[in-house]
Structures are given as structure tokens and as C-alpha cells.
Amino acid sequence: MIKKIEHIGVAVKSLDAQKTFEKILNYSSYKTEDVSSEKVKVIFFNVGESKLELLESTDSSGTITKFIEKKGEGIHHIALSVDNIIEEMNRLQKEGFEFIYAEPKRGADNQLINFIHPKFTHGVLIELCQEIK
Ligand code: ZN
């Protein structure tokens, strides 16, 4: 079951961008994390029941570097919170969707994650995430 928008991921050239979002939100981020498996450093802000994730690339061959080269900074993905990521992957694969990773992997902020390939989602990169209890 899809529960809510867990977070919106924003690709930035530098995590200095957090200053801008601190001004907009008028409060500080709650977490900075190095996600070596995804070659990114991320900062999270709580925004009500959802979050904002800023992503900076830590590798010139990383997907965030490529994204910014192609499209510039901006919204990179929308993450949907699910109660069971395996069930949702199975359900969506039966509907013909393909995922970036064959198996869910450990992402930032204590979540199991996977991405639906954007060629199936009108150019919107959708991340599924299940909180690791
Ligand atoms: Zn994300």
C-alpha cells in the first residue's frame, strides 16, 4: 500500500543549498548523511508529514552529476512511502513497470528503496521507500 509522499528529492550542485531552504522553511535540517551506495550526500528537512531531501553528488560519474549536467539543478525524484516494498514491486512489475534495481537496497534515512524506471512514469523518477524498523 502506498501511504504518502515520503519526500521530494532535489538535485543540487552543492549542499550549501541548504541555506536557501533554511530561509524558506525558517528552520534547520535534521540530518546529513553520506550514502556511498548512491554516490550522494544528502540533507533532510522535515516538512509536515513529508520531507525534503537535497542531494549532492560525491562522484563525477554519479547519477546526480549526470542529472545536473543534462537538466540543471531541480526536482530529481518523488519518493512514496510503502508498507511493504517487495509487495509493491511485485504488484507494479505485474503491471509492466521496471525498476532500476533488481532488489531493494538500503537508502538514506533508514529506508529500503528502489526506483521505478522513469521511462514508464512520464519522466518522473519515482522512488519507493519502506522504513526499516
Ligand atoms: Zn530520495
Short mmCIF file of N, CA, C and O and ligand atoms in Angstrom, two decimals:
data_model
loop_
_atom_site.label_atom_id
_atom_site.label_comp_id
_atom_site.label_asym_id
_atom_site.label_seq_id
_atom_site.Cartn_x
_atom_site.Cartn_y
_atom_site.Cartn_z
N MET A 1 0.84 -1.20 0.00
CA MET A 1 0.00 0.00 0.00
C MET A 1 0.88 1.26 0.00
O MET A 1 1.85 1.32 0.74
N ILE A 2 0.53 2.20 -0.84
CA ILE A 2 1.24 3.48 -0.86
C ILE A 2 0.64 4.35 0.24
O ILE A 2 -0.57 4.52 0.30
N LYS A 3 1.47 4.92 1.08
CA LYS A 3 0.95 5.64 2.25
C LYS A 3 0.94 7.16 2.10
O LYS A 3 0.00 7.82 2.50
N LYS A 4 2.00 7.70 1.57
CA LYS A 4 2.09 9.16 1.45
C LYS A 4 3.32 9.52 0.63
O LYS A 4 4.12 8.64 0.30
N ILE A 5 3.47 10.80 0.31
CA ILE A 5 4.74 11.26 -0.25
C ILE A 5 5.73 11.33 0.90
O ILE A 5 5.56 12.11 1.83
N GLU A 6 6.74 10.47 0.86
CA GLU A 6 7.72 10.41 1.94
C GLU A 6 8.64 11.63 1.84
O GLU A 6 8.89 12.29 2.83
N HIS A 7 9.16 11.87 0.63
CA HIS A 7 9.97 13.06 0.43
C HIS A 7 10.03 13.42 -1.05
O HIS A 7 9.67 12.62 -1.90
N ILE A 8 10.49 14.64 -1.29
CA ILE A 8 10.80 15.09 -2.64
C ILE A 8 12.30 15.31 -2.68
O ILE A 8 12.86 15.96 -1.79
N GLY A 9 12.96 14.70 -3.66
CA GLY A 9 14.41 14.80 -3.78
C GLY A 9 14.79 15.91 -4.75
O GLY A 9 14.27 15.96 -5.87
N VAL A 10 15.68 16.78 -4.32
CA VAL A 10 16.11 17.91 -5.14
C VAL A 10 17.61 17.79 -5.39
O VAL A 10 18.40 17.70 -4.43
N ALA A 11 17.99 17.75 -6.65
CA ALA A 11 19.42 17.67 -7.01
C ALA A 11 20.03 19.06 -6.94
O ALA A 11 19.50 20.01 -7.54
N VAL A 12 21.10 19.19 -6.18
CA VAL A 12 21.78 20.49 -6.05
C VAL A 12 23.27 20.30 -6.34
O VAL A 12 23.83 19.22 -6.15
N LYS A 13 23.89 21.39 -6.81
CA LYS A 13 25.32 21.32 -7.10
C LYS A 13 26.12 21.19 -5.82
O LYS A 13 27.13 20.51 -5.77
N SER A 14 25.63 21.87 -4.79
CA SER A 14 26.32 21.84 -3.51
C SER A 14 25.30 21.88 -2.39
O SER A 14 24.25 22.54 -2.51
N LEU A 15 25.63 21.19 -1.30
CA LEU A 15 24.70 21.19 -0.16
C LEU A 15 24.65 22.55 0.53
O LEU A 15 23.85 22.73 1.46
N ASP A 16 25.44 23.51 0.06
CA ASP A 16 25.25 24.89 0.52
C ASP A 16 23.83 25.35 0.24
O ASP A 16 23.34 26.30 0.86
N ALA A 17 23.16 24.69 -0.69
CA ALA A 17 21.77 24.99 -1.00
C ALA A 17 20.89 24.89 0.24
O ALA A 17 19.80 25.48 0.28
N GLN A 18 21.37 24.19 1.24
CA GLN A 18 20.54 24.08 2.46
C GLN A 18 20.24 25.44 3.06
O GLN A 18 19.18 25.62 3.66
N LYS A 19 21.15 26.40 2.87
CA LYS A 19 20.92 27.74 3.43
C LYS A 19 19.65 28.35 2.84
O LYS A 19 18.87 29.00 3.54
N THR A 20 19.48 28.15 1.54
CA THR A 20 18.29 28.67 0.87
C THR A 20 17.03 28.05 1.46
O THR A 20 16.06 28.74 1.78
N PHE A 21 17.08 26.72 1.64
CA PHE A 21 15.88 26.04 2.14
C PHE A 21 15.63 26.33 3.62
O PHE A 21 14.50 26.36 4.07
N GLU A 22 16.71 26.59 4.36
CA GLU A 22 16.53 27.00 5.76
C GLU A 22 15.82 28.36 5.83
O GLU A 22 14.99 28.57 6.70
N LYS A 23 16.15 29.22 4.88
CA LYS A 23 15.47 30.53 4.85
C LYS A 23 14.00 30.34 4.50
O LYS A 23 13.12 30.95 5.11
N ILE A 24 13.72 29.49 3.52
CA ILE A 24 12.34 29.29 3.08
C ILE A 24 11.51 28.67 4.21
O ILE A 24 10.41 29.12 4.52
N LEU A 25 12.08 27.62 4.82
CA LEU A 25 11.31 26.88 5.84
C LEU A 25 11.37 27.57 7.21
O LEU A 25 10.51 27.34 8.06
N ASN A 26 12.41 28.37 7.40
CA ASN A 26 12.63 29.06 8.68
C ASN A 26 12.95 28.09 9.82
O ASN A 26 12.64 28.34 10.97
N TYR A 27 13.54 26.95 9.49
CA TYR A 27 14.12 26.05 10.48
C TYR A 27 15.24 25.22 9.83
O TYR A 27 15.42 25.30 8.62
N SER A 28 15.94 24.46 10.65
CA SER A 28 17.12 23.76 10.17
C SER A 28 16.81 22.35 9.69
O SER A 28 15.80 21.77 10.07
N SER A 29 17.74 21.79 8.92
CA SER A 29 17.64 20.39 8.52
C SER A 29 17.83 19.51 9.75
O SER A 29 18.37 19.97 10.76
N TYR A 30 17.40 18.27 9.69
CA TYR A 30 17.56 17.40 10.86
C TYR A 30 18.63 16.34 10.65
O TYR A 30 19.00 15.63 11.59
N LYS A 31 19.14 16.22 9.43
CA LYS A 31 20.08 15.12 9.21
C LYS A 31 20.90 15.36 7.95
O LYS A 31 20.39 15.81 6.93
N THR A 32 22.19 15.05 8.04
CA THR A 32 23.06 14.98 6.87
C THR A 32 23.60 13.56 6.82
O THR A 32 23.92 12.99 7.86
N GLU A 33 23.63 12.98 5.63
CA GLU A 33 24.03 11.58 5.54
C GLU A 33 24.82 11.35 4.25
O GLU A 33 24.50 11.89 3.21
N ASP A 34 25.87 10.54 4.37
CA ASP A 34 26.65 10.14 3.22
C ASP A 34 26.11 8.79 2.75
O ASP A 34 26.17 7.82 3.50
N VAL A 35 25.54 8.73 1.56
CA VAL A 35 25.01 7.46 1.06
C VAL A 35 25.95 6.97 -0.03
O VAL A 35 25.78 7.27 -1.21
N SER A 36 26.98 6.23 0.38
CA SER A 36 28.03 5.85 -0.56
C SER A 36 27.49 4.94 -1.66
O SER A 36 27.95 5.00 -2.80
N SER A 37 26.49 4.11 -1.33
CA SER A 37 25.93 3.21 -2.34
C SER A 37 25.30 3.99 -3.49
O SER A 37 25.22 3.50 -4.61
N GLU A 38 24.83 5.20 -3.23
CA GLU A 38 24.20 6.02 -4.27
C GLU A 38 25.12 7.16 -4.73
O GLU A 38 24.70 8.00 -5.54
N LYS A 39 26.33 7.21 -4.17
CA LYS A 39 27.29 8.26 -4.52
C LYS A 39 26.72 9.67 -4.31
O LYS A 39 26.85 10.56 -5.15
N VAL A 40 26.04 9.83 -3.19
CA VAL A 40 25.48 11.15 -2.85
C VAL A 40 25.66 11.46 -1.37
O VAL A 40 25.81 10.56 -0.54
N LYS A 41 25.64 12.76 -1.10
CA LYS A 41 25.49 13.24 0.26
C LYS A 41 24.14 13.93 0.31
O LYS A 41 23.78 14.65 -0.62
N VAL A 42 23.38 13.68 1.36
CA VAL A 42 22.02 14.22 1.40
C VAL A 42 21.77 14.98 2.70
O VAL A 42 22.40 14.70 3.72
N ILE A 43 20.84 15.91 2.60
CA ILE A 43 20.37 16.65 3.77
C ILE A 43 18.86 16.54 3.77
O ILE A 43 18.22 16.67 2.72
N PHE A 44 18.29 16.27 4.94
CA PHE A 44 16.84 16.15 5.05
C PHE A 44 16.24 17.27 5.89
O PHE A 44 16.77 17.63 6.95
N PHE A 45 15.11 17.76 5.43
CA PHE A 45 14.27 18.67 6.20
C PHE A 45 12.92 17.98 6.43
O PHE A 45 12.38 17.38 5.50
N ASN A 46 12.39 18.09 7.60
CA ASN A 46 11.00 17.70 7.82
C ASN A 46 10.10 18.80 7.29
O ASN A 46 10.34 19.98 7.55
N VAL A 47 9.08 18.41 6.55
CA VAL A 47 8.07 19.38 6.11
C VAL A 47 6.72 18.73 6.37
O VAL A 47 6.20 17.98 5.55
N GLY A 48 6.16 18.98 7.53
CA GLY A 48 4.92 18.32 7.93
C GLY A 48 5.12 16.82 7.95
O GLY A 48 6.07 16.32 8.55
N GLU A 49 4.25 16.08 7.26
CA GLU A 49 4.34 14.62 7.23
C GLU A 49 5.33 14.13 6.18
O GLU A 49 5.56 12.93 6.07
N SER A 50 5.86 15.05 5.38
CA SER A 50 6.80 14.68 4.34
C SER A 50 8.15 15.33 4.62
O SER A 50 8.31 16.00 5.62
N LYS A 51 9.07 15.09 3.71
CA LYS A 51 10.41 15.63 3.87
C LYS A 51 10.90 16.20 2.55
O LYS A 51 10.34 15.89 1.49
N LEU A 52 11.92 17.00 2.67
CA LEU A 52 12.64 17.49 1.51
C LEU A 52 14.04 16.92 1.60
O LEU A 52 14.65 16.97 2.68
N GLU A 53 14.53 16.34 0.52
CA GLU A 53 15.87 15.75 0.51
C GLU A 53 16.70 16.51 -0.51
O GLU A 53 16.33 16.59 -1.68
N LEU A 54 17.80 17.09 -0.08
CA LEU A 54 18.73 17.73 -1.02
C LEU A 54 19.84 16.73 -1.30
O LEU A 54 20.40 16.13 -0.37
N LEU A 55 20.16 16.55 -2.58
CA LEU A 55 21.18 15.56 -2.96
C LEU A 55 22.34 16.23 -3.68
O LEU A 55 22.13 16.91 -4.69
N GLU A 56 23.52 16.03 -3.16
CA GLU A 56 24.75 16.49 -3.82
C GLU A 56 25.56 15.26 -4.23
O GLU A 56 25.73 14.34 -3.44
N SER A 57 26.06 15.28 -5.45
CA SER A 57 26.86 14.16 -5.94
C SER A 57 28.22 14.12 -5.26
O SER A 57 28.82 15.16 -5.00
N THR A 58 28.70 12.92 -4.97
CA THR A 58 30.05 12.78 -4.42
C THR A 58 30.98 12.15 -5.46
O THR A 58 32.12 11.83 -5.15
N ASP A 59 30.49 11.98 -6.68
CA ASP A 59 31.26 11.27 -7.69
C ASP A 59 30.87 11.82 -9.06
O ASP A 59 29.69 11.94 -9.38
N SER A 60 31.89 12.14 -9.87
CA SER A 60 31.61 12.75 -11.17
C SER A 60 30.92 11.80 -12.13
O SER A 60 30.40 12.21 -13.16
N SER A 61 30.87 10.49 -11.79
CA SER A 61 30.13 9.56 -12.65
C SER A 61 28.77 9.21 -12.04
O SER A 61 28.06 8.34 -12.55
N GLY A 62 28.42 9.87 -10.95
CA GLY A 62 27.16 9.56 -10.26
C GLY A 62 25.94 10.07 -11.01
O GLY A 62 26.03 10.93 -11.88
N THR A 63 24.78 9.51 -10.66
CA THR A 63 23.55 9.87 -11.37
C THR A 63 23.16 11.34 -11.13
O THR A 63 22.58 11.96 -12.02
N ILE A 64 23.49 11.87 -9.96
CA ILE A 64 23.13 13.27 -9.69
C ILE A 64 23.99 14.21 -10.54
O ILE A 64 23.50 15.21 -11.07
N THR A 65 25.27 13.88 -10.71
CA THR A 65 26.12 14.67 -11.59
C THR A 65 25.55 14.68 -13.01
O THR A 65 25.41 15.73 -13.64
N LYS A 66 25.18 13.48 -13.48
CA LYS A 66 24.64 13.38 -14.84
C LYS A 66 23.32 14.15 -14.98
O LYS A 66 23.07 14.81 -15.98
N PHE A 67 22.48 14.03 -13.95
CA PHE A 67 21.19 14.73 -13.97
C PHE A 67 21.41 16.23 -14.09
O PHE A 67 20.77 16.91 -14.91
N ILE A 68 22.32 16.79 -13.27
CA ILE A 68 22.54 18.24 -13.28
C ILE A 68 23.16 18.69 -14.61
O ILE A 68 22.81 19.74 -15.14
N GLU A 69 24.05 17.87 -15.15
CA GLU A 69 24.64 18.21 -16.46
C GLU A 69 23.56 18.31 -17.54
O GLU A 69 23.59 19.18 -18.38
N LYS A 70 22.60 17.38 -17.48
CA LYS A 70 21.55 17.34 -18.50
C LYS A 70 20.46 18.38 -18.27
O LYS A 70 20.02 19.05 -19.19
N LYS A 71 20.00 18.48 -17.01
CA LYS A 71 18.79 19.27 -16.76
C LYS A 71 19.00 20.45 -15.82
O LYS A 71 18.09 21.24 -15.62
N GLY A 72 20.17 20.54 -15.22
CA GLY A 72 20.39 21.59 -14.22
C GLY A 72 19.84 21.15 -12.87
O GLY A 72 19.28 20.07 -12.73
N GLU A 73 20.01 22.03 -11.88
CA GLU A 73 19.50 21.70 -10.55
C GLU A 73 17.98 21.65 -10.60
O GLU A 73 17.35 22.30 -11.42
N GLY A 74 17.39 20.90 -9.68
CA GLY A 74 15.93 20.89 -9.62
C GLY A 74 15.40 19.60 -9.04
O GLY A 74 16.15 18.76 -8.54
N ILE A 75 14.08 19.45 -9.16
CA ILE A 75 13.44 18.26 -8.60
C ILE A 75 13.94 17.02 -9.33
O ILE A 75 13.90 16.95 -10.57
N HIS A 76 14.44 16.07 -8.57
CA HIS A 76 15.04 14.86 -9.14
C HIS A 76 14.11 13.66 -9.03
O HIS A 76 13.98 12.88 -9.95
N HIS A 77 13.45 13.51 -7.88
CA HIS A 77 12.53 12.38 -7.73
C HIS A 77 11.47 12.66 -6.67
O HIS A 77 11.63 13.55 -5.85
N ILE A 78 10.41 11.87 -6.74
CA ILE A 78 9.35 11.89 -5.73
C ILE A 78 9.37 10.52 -5.06
O ILE A 78 9.37 9.50 -5.76
N ALA A 79 9.44 10.51 -3.74
CA ALA A 79 9.50 9.24 -3.02
C ALA A 79 8.16 8.95 -2.35
O ALA A 79 7.60 9.81 -1.66
N LEU A 80 7.68 7.74 -2.59
CA LEU A 80 6.42 7.30 -2.00
C LEU A 80 6.72 6.29 -0.89
O LEU A 80 7.49 5.35 -1.08
N SER A 81 6.11 6.51 0.24
CA SER A 81 6.28 5.61 1.36
C SER A 81 5.34 4.41 1.20
O SER A 81 4.16 4.57 0.92
N VAL A 82 5.90 3.20 1.35
CA VAL A 82 5.08 1.99 1.23
C VAL A 82 5.27 1.14 2.49
O VAL A 82 6.29 1.25 3.17
N ASP A 83 4.27 0.30 2.80
CA ASP A 83 4.43 -0.54 3.98
C ASP A 83 5.24 -1.80 3.67
O ASP A 83 5.89 -2.35 4.56
N ASN A 84 5.21 -2.24 2.40
CA ASN A 84 5.96 -3.44 2.02
C ASN A 84 6.51 -3.26 0.60
O ASN A 84 5.77 -3.41 -0.38
N ILE A 85 7.78 -2.96 0.50
CA ILE A 85 8.35 -2.61 -0.82
C ILE A 85 8.37 -3.81 -1.77
O ILE A 85 8.16 -3.66 -2.98
N ILE A 86 8.56 -5.02 -1.23
CA ILE A 86 8.57 -6.21 -2.09
C ILE A 86 7.20 -6.42 -2.72
O ILE A 86 7.07 -6.67 -3.93
N GLU A 87 6.16 -6.30 -1.90
CA GLU A 87 4.78 -6.45 -2.43
C GLU A 87 4.50 -5.41 -3.51
O GLU A 87 3.89 -5.73 -4.54
N GLU A 88 4.90 -4.16 -3.26
CA GLU A 88 4.62 -3.10 -4.24
C GLU A 88 5.43 -3.31 -5.52
O GLU A 88 4.92 -3.08 -6.61
N MET A 89 6.69 -3.78 -5.38
CA MET A 89 7.48 -4.07 -6.58
C MET A 89 6.82 -5.19 -7.38
O MET A 89 6.69 -5.08 -8.61
N ASN A 90 6.39 -6.24 -6.70
CA ASN A 90 5.72 -7.35 -7.40
C ASN A 90 4.46 -6.87 -8.10
O ASN A 90 4.21 -7.21 -9.27
N ARG A 91 3.66 -6.07 -7.40
CA ARG A 91 2.41 -5.57 -7.98
C ARG A 91 2.71 -4.74 -9.23
O ARG A 91 2.09 -4.93 -10.29
N LEU A 92 3.70 -3.86 -9.14
CA LEU A 92 3.99 -2.95 -10.27
C LEU A 92 4.67 -3.69 -11.42
O LEU A 92 4.42 -3.38 -12.59
N GLN A 93 5.52 -4.67 -11.10
CA GLN A 93 6.14 -5.45 -12.17
C GLN A 93 5.08 -6.21 -12.96
O GLN A 93 5.17 -6.32 -14.18
N LYS A 94 4.03 -6.70 -12.28
CA LYS A 94 2.94 -7.37 -12.99
C LYS A 94 2.23 -6.42 -13.93
O LYS A 94 1.67 -6.81 -14.95
N GLU A 95 2.22 -5.11 -13.56
CA GLU A 95 1.60 -4.08 -14.40
C GLU A 95 2.54 -3.63 -15.52
O GLU A 95 2.18 -2.76 -16.31
N GLY A 96 3.76 -4.18 -15.57
CA GLY A 96 4.67 -3.86 -16.66
C GLY A 96 5.73 -2.83 -16.33
O GLY A 96 6.51 -2.45 -17.21
N PHE A 97 5.77 -2.35 -15.11
CA PHE A 97 6.81 -1.37 -14.74
C PHE A 97 8.13 -2.08 -14.48
O PHE A 97 8.15 -3.21 -13.98
N GLU A 98 9.21 -1.39 -14.81
CA GLU A 98 10.53 -1.92 -14.50
C GLU A 98 11.20 -1.05 -13.45
O GLU A 98 10.92 0.15 -13.36
N PHE A 99 12.07 -1.67 -12.66
CA PHE A 99 12.75 -0.96 -11.59
C PHE A 99 14.23 -0.79 -11.91
O PHE A 99 14.82 -1.56 -12.68
N ILE A 100 14.83 0.22 -11.32
CA ILE A 100 16.26 0.47 -11.54
C ILE A 100 17.09 -0.67 -10.94
O ILE A 100 18.04 -1.13 -11.56
N TYR A 101 16.73 -1.11 -9.76
CA TYR A 101 17.47 -2.19 -9.10
C TYR A 101 16.61 -3.45 -9.03
O TYR A 101 15.40 -3.37 -8.81
N ALA A 102 17.26 -4.60 -9.20
CA ALA A 102 16.54 -5.87 -9.14
C ALA A 102 15.97 -6.12 -7.74
O ALA A 102 14.89 -6.69 -7.59
N GLU A 103 16.71 -5.67 -6.72
CA GLU A 103 16.29 -5.86 -5.33
C GLU A 103 16.29 -4.50 -4.65
O GLU A 103 17.13 -3.65 -4.98
N PRO A 104 15.43 -4.30 -3.65
CA PRO A 104 15.51 -3.05 -2.89
C PRO A 104 16.87 -2.92 -2.21
O PRO A 104 17.47 -3.93 -1.84
N LYS A 105 17.34 -1.71 -2.08
CA LYS A 105 18.60 -1.53 -1.37
C LYS A 105 18.45 -0.51 -0.26
O LYS A 105 17.46 0.22 -0.20
N ARG A 106 19.46 -0.48 0.60
CA ARG A 106 19.42 0.43 1.74
C ARG A 106 19.71 1.84 1.26
O ARG A 106 20.76 2.09 0.69
N GLY A 107 18.77 2.75 1.46
CA GLY A 107 18.96 4.14 1.06
C GLY A 107 19.18 5.02 2.27
O GLY A 107 19.46 4.54 3.37
N ALA A 108 19.05 6.32 2.06
CA ALA A 108 19.26 7.28 3.14
C ALA A 108 18.12 7.21 4.15
O ALA A 108 17.03 6.71 3.86
N ASP A 109 18.39 7.71 5.33
CA ASP A 109 17.38 7.92 6.36
C ASP A 109 16.64 6.63 6.73
O ASP A 109 15.42 6.62 6.92
N ASN A 110 17.40 5.54 6.80
CA ASN A 110 16.85 4.29 7.32
C ASN A 110 15.68 3.74 6.49
O ASN A 110 14.64 3.36 7.02
N GLN A 111 15.87 3.72 5.17
CA GLN A 111 14.80 3.24 4.29
C GLN A 111 15.34 2.18 3.33
O GLN A 111 16.50 2.28 2.87
N LEU A 112 14.50 1.22 3.02
CA LEU A 112 14.76 0.33 1.89
C LEU A 112 14.16 1.00 0.67
O LEU A 112 12.99 1.43 0.71
N ILE A 113 14.92 1.08 -0.41
CA ILE A 113 14.45 1.88 -1.55
C ILE A 113 14.60 1.14 -2.88
O ILE A 113 15.39 0.21 -3.01
N ASN A 114 13.81 1.58 -3.83
CA ASN A 114 14.04 1.24 -5.23
C ASN A 114 13.38 2.32 -6.08
O ASN A 114 12.58 3.11 -5.55
N PHE A 115 13.73 2.39 -7.35
CA PHE A 115 13.19 3.42 -8.23
C PHE A 115 12.47 2.77 -9.40
O PHE A 115 13.01 1.82 -10.01
N ILE A 116 11.29 3.26 -9.72
CA ILE A 116 10.63 2.84 -10.96
C ILE A 116 11.33 3.56 -12.10
O ILE A 116 11.61 4.76 -12.02
N HIS A 117 11.65 2.83 -13.16
CA HIS A 117 12.34 3.45 -14.28
C HIS A 117 11.49 4.59 -14.85
O HIS A 117 10.31 4.39 -15.13
N PRO A 118 12.09 5.79 -15.03
CA PRO A 118 11.28 6.94 -15.45
C PRO A 118 10.69 6.83 -16.85
O PRO A 118 9.77 7.57 -17.19
N LYS A 119 11.18 5.87 -17.66
CA LYS A 119 10.56 5.74 -18.99
C LYS A 119 9.12 5.22 -18.89
O LYS A 119 8.35 5.31 -19.84
N PHE A 120 8.76 4.68 -17.72
CA PHE A 120 7.39 4.19 -17.51
C PHE A 120 6.50 5.19 -16.77
O PHE A 120 5.34 4.93 -16.55
N THR A 121 7.10 6.31 -16.35
CA THR A 121 6.37 7.21 -15.44
C THR A 121 6.38 8.65 -15.93
O THR A 121 6.48 9.58 -15.13
N HIS A 122 6.31 8.81 -17.25
CA HIS A 122 6.18 10.15 -17.85
C HIS A 122 7.31 11.07 -17.41
O HIS A 122 7.09 12.26 -17.17
N GLY A 123 8.49 10.50 -17.26
CA GLY A 123 9.66 11.32 -16.95
C GLY A 123 9.83 11.64 -15.47
O GLY A 123 10.80 12.28 -15.10
N VAL A 124 8.90 11.18 -14.64
CA VAL A 124 9.03 11.43 -13.19
C VAL A 124 9.73 10.22 -12.58
O VAL A 124 9.25 9.10 -12.70
N LEU A 125 10.87 10.47 -11.95
CA LEU A 125 11.55 9.38 -11.26
C LEU A 125 10.85 9.16 -9.93
O LEU A 125 10.75 10.08 -9.12
N ILE A 126 10.29 7.96 -9.76
CA ILE A 126 9.55 7.66 -8.53
C ILE A 126 10.34 6.65 -7.71
O ILE A 126 10.71 5.57 -8.19
N GLU A 127 10.58 7.02 -6.47
CA GLU A 127 11.28 6.15 -5.52
C GLU A 127 10.22 5.54 -4.61
O GLU A 127 9.31 6.22 -4.16
N LEU A 128 10.35 4.24 -4.38
CA LEU A 128 9.53 3.61 -3.33
C LEU A 128 10.42 3.47 -2.11
O LEU A 128 11.59 3.09 -2.23
N CYS A 129 9.89 3.74 -0.93
CA CYS A 129 10.70 3.51 0.25
C CYS A 129 9.88 2.95 1.40
O CYS A 129 8.74 3.33 1.62
N GLN A 130 10.52 2.00 2.05
CA GLN A 130 9.92 1.33 3.21
C GLN A 130 10.84 1.57 4.39
O GLN A 130 12.04 1.25 4.34
N GLU A 131 10.29 2.10 5.45
CA GLU A 131 11.11 2.36 6.63
C GLU A 131 11.62 1.05 7.21
O GLU A 131 10.89 0.08 7.31
N ILE A 132 12.91 1.03 7.57
CA ILE A 132 13.48 -0.14 8.22
C ILE A 132 13.19 -0.02 9.72
O ILE A 132 13.59 0.95 10.34
N LYS A 133 12.45 -0.98 10.24
CA LYS A 133 12.01 -0.87 11.64
C LYS A 133 13.10 -1.40 12.57
O LYS A 133 13.85 -2.27 12.24
ZN ZN B 1 15.05 10.05 -2.14
#
